[in-house]
Amino acid sequence: MAGAGARLSSADNPRGRGGTGTEGWSATRNGLSIELSLVESVPIGSVLPGDSPRLAGEDPAHAQLLADIEDRLPPIIVHRRSMRVIDGSHRLRAALMRGQETIDVRFFDGPEELIFLLAVQENIAHGMPLSRTDREAAARRVLSTQPQWSDRAVARLTGLAAKTVGALRRTMAERSTDTGPQSNSRVGRDGRVRPLDYTQGRLRAGEVVTAHPEMPLREVARQAGVSVSTARDVRQRIQRGADPLPAKLRLVGKDAAAERRAQETEQECKAADQPPAQRRKPVAFPVAEWSTVRPKLLRDPLLKYSESGRALLRWYDTHAIDGQDLMASVENVPPHWGAEIAAVARSCGERWLRIARELDSQQQEA
């Protein structure tokens, strides 16, 4: 089963434009194999609308902005068998607005079950961002079709937090009327399968080790369905007369859920006894470096091929400070100017915070 997290970009083909055939850009990341053909020019009428992760469909204003760009837009990604768009619906509409008869495409020849996953991944990676509602809807769809994927794998694909995906999974489980067997494992971002309940495997390994003390660890692991390291740990525990289950797993099968609720209640009571200042949790902001964000912005045709977009990039080039430049900006200040420069830095920081708050507000309204 494929994992999540692969990214493919129209700008990643080192051989550039032109040419035909199915060889071209390919990669395998986090277990997901991606292959795109070289750029081909096809009749625009042969390309069909795809299964877009945007609930509201295309944004005519965004398509018009792309149509107004004079330069040639990057190729769209199309599923060869169905001729449906995977990524590039706005670019397709812009080409129609321009009156083009052909459009540049890269074909994806993979299975149909990957089409929506790639569409989500591409729309998260560049171009007009998906709204939070779109991303949550995409996550619910991925969870329904790939229930064995871990929360982190789905989160990375859809641009959500893993906790948000976990909450969506629980809500879907509560509303589901399916009484069939549930998956007892998850596929992580690295493509490895991990069990949700480690107790049964350890207990089986304990039975095998007790019945066959001299059995090789690899055979114990195979028969019990656990890793070799787990089989080794179980054998060592049994040899010293200990329980094959670590303390943190011994509650499983008794009333682990009740115990977790009791622990959560205890933590809430402790928090309530603390002064308000101590109860406040520090706000954790994501760490982002301009040197990391800039290449992603450059893949957005709206920024790359418009004067306003290039002006925006130039502005951030001259105002953003990466962590690697921080010490140099401090060490080069003469000591007798430290107070004045610190005041300017605080003033700039306040303005940057205003920009961040405004952008956050726009994202919440989207």
XYZ file of C-alpha atoms in Angstrom:
366
model
C 0.000 0.000 0.000
C 1.360 3.386 -0.905
C 2.210 5.945 1.715
C 1.562 9.672 1.535
C 3.784 12.643 1.074
C 5.090 12.508 -2.500
C 5.229 15.804 -4.355
C 5.505 16.280 -8.083
C 6.056 19.583 -9.779
C 5.967 20.733 -13.380
C 9.269 22.458 -12.787
C 11.050 19.316 -11.622
C 11.741 17.757 -15.028
C 15.462 18.347 -15.643
C 15.004 17.698 -19.395
C 12.755 20.723 -19.857
C 9.962 21.131 -22.381
C 9.345 19.242 -25.548
C 9.437 15.623 -26.483
C 6.901 12.868 -26.079
C 6.691 9.449 -24.534
C 6.098 8.065 -21.083
C 9.614 8.572 -19.839
C 10.134 11.853 -18.049
C 9.956 12.847 -14.417
C 9.711 10.083 -11.845
C 10.273 9.644 -8.137
C 9.436 7.357 -5.251
C 8.884 9.169 -1.996
C 7.385 7.771 1.189
C 6.296 4.668 -0.704
C 4.308 6.503 -3.406
C 5.671 5.931 -6.925
C 5.162 8.860 -9.290
C 5.885 8.908 -13.022
C 5.004 11.714 -15.425
C 5.594 11.842 -19.149
C 7.589 14.526 -20.869
C 5.644 17.637 -21.865
C 3.253 17.068 -24.753
C 1.023 19.498 -26.618
C -2.527 18.162 -27.054
C -5.789 19.613 -28.444
C -7.414 21.561 -25.648
C -10.802 20.041 -26.474
C -9.504 16.553 -25.672
C -8.879 17.408 -22.000
C -11.789 16.790 -19.611
C -12.520 18.329 -16.176
C -11.112 16.329 -13.298
C -12.134 15.363 -9.775
C -11.130 18.582 -8.049
C -10.612 18.770 -4.278
C -12.113 22.291 -4.381
C -15.688 22.032 -3.174
C -16.638 25.341 -4.816
C -14.961 24.473 -8.111
C -12.728 26.852 -10.042
C -12.290 30.499 -9.124
C -13.019 32.590 -12.276
C -11.006 35.541 -10.924
C -7.914 33.386 -10.409
C -8.288 31.889 -13.888
C -8.556 35.402 -15.348
C -5.339 36.438 -13.568
C -3.563 33.479 -15.167
C -5.064 34.294 -18.562
C -3.687 37.840 -18.315
C -0.133 36.556 -17.832
C 1.740 36.994 -21.109
C 4.242 34.177 -20.626
C 3.485 30.523 -21.308
C 1.984 28.762 -18.299
C 3.465 25.522 -16.899
C 1.969 22.257 -18.192
C -1.015 20.719 -16.476
C -1.099 17.109 -15.245
C -3.616 14.791 -16.934
C -4.545 11.145 -16.409
C -3.778 9.579 -19.784
C -6.476 6.881 -19.806
C -9.386 9.152 -18.871
C -7.914 12.452 -20.153
C -9.159 14.105 -16.959
C -7.238 16.908 -15.279
C -5.367 15.969 -12.102
C -3.730 19.355 -11.540
C -4.192 22.585 -13.508
C -7.924 23.286 -13.799
C -7.335 27.033 -13.512
C -4.594 26.892 -16.149
C -6.930 24.944 -18.447
C -9.636 27.570 -18.024
C -7.107 30.356 -18.593
C -6.019 28.694 -21.838
C -9.650 28.547 -22.971
C -10.021 32.240 -22.126
C -6.978 32.973 -24.279
C -8.513 31.082 -27.175
C -5.725 28.482 -27.306
C -6.298 25.419 -29.448
C -3.654 23.303 -27.693
C -2.305 23.031 -24.161
C 0.888 21.594 -22.667
C 0.335 18.534 -20.477
C 2.266 15.910 -18.582
C 0.530 12.552 -18.499
C 0.166 10.376 -15.429
C -0.186 6.675 -16.300
C -0.699 5.361 -12.779
C -3.785 3.719 -11.242
C -7.007 5.671 -10.889
C -7.062 5.304 -7.095
C -4.062 7.658 -6.911
C -5.630 10.434 -9.000
C -7.446 12.222 -6.182
C -4.473 11.826 -3.846
C -2.196 13.495 -6.397
C -4.748 16.229 -7.029
C -4.821 17.068 -3.320
C -1.034 16.905 -3.007
C -0.497 19.212 -5.973
C -3.027 21.777 -4.819
C -1.426 21.831 -1.385
C 2.061 22.274 -2.874
C 1.517 25.307 -5.111
C -0.916 27.611 -6.835
C -4.170 28.828 -5.302
C -4.278 27.239 -1.826
C -7.124 24.991 -0.762
C -9.399 26.393 1.922
C -9.553 24.667 5.289
C -12.995 23.321 4.385
C -11.553 21.834 1.185
C -8.652 20.252 3.066
C -10.891 18.744 5.728
C -13.231 17.353 3.063
C -10.213 15.878 1.260
C -8.958 14.341 4.515
C -12.336 12.700 5.150
C -12.296 11.256 1.657
C -8.755 9.930 2.063
C -9.691 8.394 5.431
C -12.675 6.656 3.854
C -10.630 5.207 0.972
C -7.339 4.672 2.833
C -8.421 3.904 6.441
C -5.114 2.203 7.204
C -3.116 5.413 6.631
C -1.800 7.048 9.782
C -3.030 10.462 10.922
C 0.359 11.968 10.109
C 0.347 10.535 6.584
C -3.097 11.965 5.850
C -2.128 15.259 7.501
C 0.952 15.650 5.349
C -1.037 14.951 2.196
C -3.861 17.385 2.997
C -1.956 20.165 4.759
C -3.714 19.694 8.097
C -2.444 18.996 11.598
C -2.278 15.344 12.639
C -4.545 16.125 15.613
C -7.151 17.541 13.239
C -7.043 14.379 11.123
C -7.365 12.260 14.272
C -10.456 14.226 15.304
C -11.969 13.776 11.838
C -11.259 10.035 12.009
C -12.998 9.741 15.390
C -16.004 11.726 14.173
C -16.307 9.518 11.101
C -16.079 6.388 13.257
C -18.824 7.655 15.571
C -21.150 8.404 12.641
C -20.383 5.201 10.759
C -22.935 2.374 10.748
C -20.396 -0.102 9.381
C -20.093 -3.048 11.773
C -17.465 -4.873 9.726
C -13.973 -5.660 10.984
C -11.791 -2.613 11.660
C -8.188 -2.271 10.607
C -5.782 -2.923 13.461
C -2.816 -1.282 11.763
C -1.769 1.996 10.187
C 0.514 2.827 7.252
C 2.891 5.669 8.136
C 4.468 8.328 5.926
C 7.429 6.005 5.362
C 5.127 3.307 3.972
C 5.713 0.934 6.913
C 2.753 -0.849 8.501
C 2.459 -0.465 12.275
C -0.122 -2.152 14.519
C -2.500 -0.085 16.627
C -2.508 -2.689 19.396
C 0.910 -4.140 20.231
C -0.347 -6.344 23.060
C -1.652 -9.298 21.052
C 1.577 -9.668 19.092
C 3.645 -9.602 22.247
C 1.406 -12.170 23.930
C 1.652 -14.456 20.892
C 5.433 -14.020 20.897
C 5.467 -14.925 24.591
C 3.569 -18.139 23.893
C 5.934 -19.086 21.069
C 9.047 -18.363 23.147
C 7.668 -20.352 26.112
C 6.852 -23.350 23.933
C 10.088 -23.169 21.882
C 12.835 -21.427 23.920
C 15.544 -22.173 21.337
C 13.607 -21.023 18.276
C 15.470 -18.352 16.231
C 14.192 -14.839 16.788
C 13.287 -14.353 13.142
C 11.016 -17.404 13.271
C 9.446 -16.194 16.525
C 8.803 -12.831 14.914
C 7.278 -14.456 11.819
C 4.928 -16.717 13.774
C 3.833 -13.971 16.165
C 3.563 -11.247 13.531
C 5.952 -8.867 15.314
C 9.323 -7.334 14.581
C 12.565 -9.111 15.436
C 13.383 -6.439 18.018
C 10.015 -7.021 19.718
C 10.603 -10.781 19.698
C 14.024 -10.219 21.285
C 12.556 -7.985 23.996
C 9.812 -10.530 24.772
C 12.382 -13.354 25.038
C 14.588 -11.331 27.397
C 11.592 -10.494 29.587
C 10.524 -14.134 29.817
C 14.101 -15.268 30.552
C 14.260 -12.963 33.589
C 10.749 -13.936 34.711
C 9.102 -10.647 33.766
C 5.788 -9.967 32.030
C 6.130 -9.938 28.207
C 4.073 -6.735 28.218
C 5.682 -3.472 29.345
C 3.800 -1.599 32.067
C 2.294 0.884 29.617
C 0.651 -1.965 27.664
C -0.687 -4.009 30.573
C -3.849 -1.936 30.804
C -4.889 -2.979 27.292
C -7.717 -5.501 27.436
C -8.669 -4.471 31.014
C -9.992 -0.941 30.795
C -7.406 1.187 29.023
C -9.951 3.751 27.868
C -11.242 4.258 31.430
C -7.695 4.569 32.723
C -6.874 7.184 30.078
C -9.991 9.134 31.018
C -8.975 9.004 34.681
C -5.501 10.263 33.828
C -6.926 13.087 31.715
C -9.298 14.066 34.541
C -6.407 14.062 37.003
C -4.374 16.319 34.725
C -7.322 18.691 34.329
C -7.740 18.880 38.111
C -4.061 19.637 38.572
C -4.277 22.358 35.935
C -7.328 23.870 37.658
C -5.388 24.129 40.940
C -2.612 26.126 39.310
C -2.609 29.926 39.052
C -3.964 31.203 35.693
C -0.511 32.370 34.630
C 0.831 28.835 35.022
C -2.141 27.245 33.237
C -1.583 29.183 30.065
C 0.136 27.180 27.401
C 2.637 29.008 25.229
C 1.426 29.523 21.694
C 3.495 27.377 19.324
C 4.096 29.007 15.952
C 5.427 26.966 13.021
C 9.073 27.659 12.203
C 9.497 28.721 8.588
C 12.574 29.998 6.789
C 12.268 32.284 3.765
C 14.947 30.267 1.974
C 12.630 27.231 2.270
C 9.356 28.978 1.397
C 10.709 30.981 -1.577
C 11.256 27.998 -3.957
C 7.664 26.879 -3.324
C 6.321 30.343 -4.155
C 8.346 30.358 -7.364
C 6.376 27.334 -8.571
C 3.152 29.336 -8.434
C 2.587 30.775 -11.946
C 0.543 33.628 -10.478
C 3.666 34.870 -8.693
C 6.322 33.695 -11.131
C 4.860 35.169 -14.310
C 3.263 38.411 -13.082
C 4.954 41.697 -12.239
C 3.030 42.007 -8.967
C 4.151 38.505 -7.987
C 7.786 39.236 -8.786
C 7.530 42.506 -6.836
C 6.200 40.582 -3.846
C 9.119 38.135 -3.999
C 11.638 40.994 -4.278
C 10.088 42.710 -1.254
C 10.382 39.592 0.897
C 13.912 38.977 -0.417
C 14.988 42.329 1.050
C 12.992 42.156 4.291
C 13.031 38.524 5.435
C 15.787 37.304 7.783
C 16.606 33.604 7.976
C 17.989 31.991 11.094
C 21.425 31.647 9.514
C 21.561 35.433 9.043
C 20.385 36.258 12.550
C 23.718 36.168 14.385
C 25.444 38.167 11.648
C 22.794 40.887 11.936
C 23.446 41.065 15.683
C 27.221 40.708 15.845
C 27.842 43.459 13.271
C 26.015 46.147 15.282
C 28.425 48.471 17.152
C 27.745 48.291 20.915
C 27.030 52.032 21.220
C 24.174 51.697 18.700
C 22.683 48.558 20.306
C 19.759 50.313 22.052
C 18.682 52.194 18.915
C 18.916 49.156 16.642
C 17.034 47.061 19.222
C 14.218 49.634 19.195
C 14.073 49.489 15.397
C 14.052 45.675 15.523
C 11.142 45.696 17.981
C 9.252 48.125 15.767
C 9.866 45.947 12.696
C 8.833 42.885 14.664
C 5.527 44.498 15.595
C 4.851 45.309 11.945
C 5.685 41.743 10.917
C 3.253 40.489 13.577
C 0.545 42.708 12.114
C 1.231 41.190 8.683
C 1.082 37.667 10.172
C -2.192 38.356 11.985
C -3.767 39.798 8.841
C -2.685 36.771 6.766
C -3.946 34.389 9.468
C -7.283 36.214 9.458
C -7.537 35.875 5.689
C -6.842 32.152 5.922
C -9.563 31.687 8.541
C -12.072 33.552 6.397
C -11.175 31.536 3.268
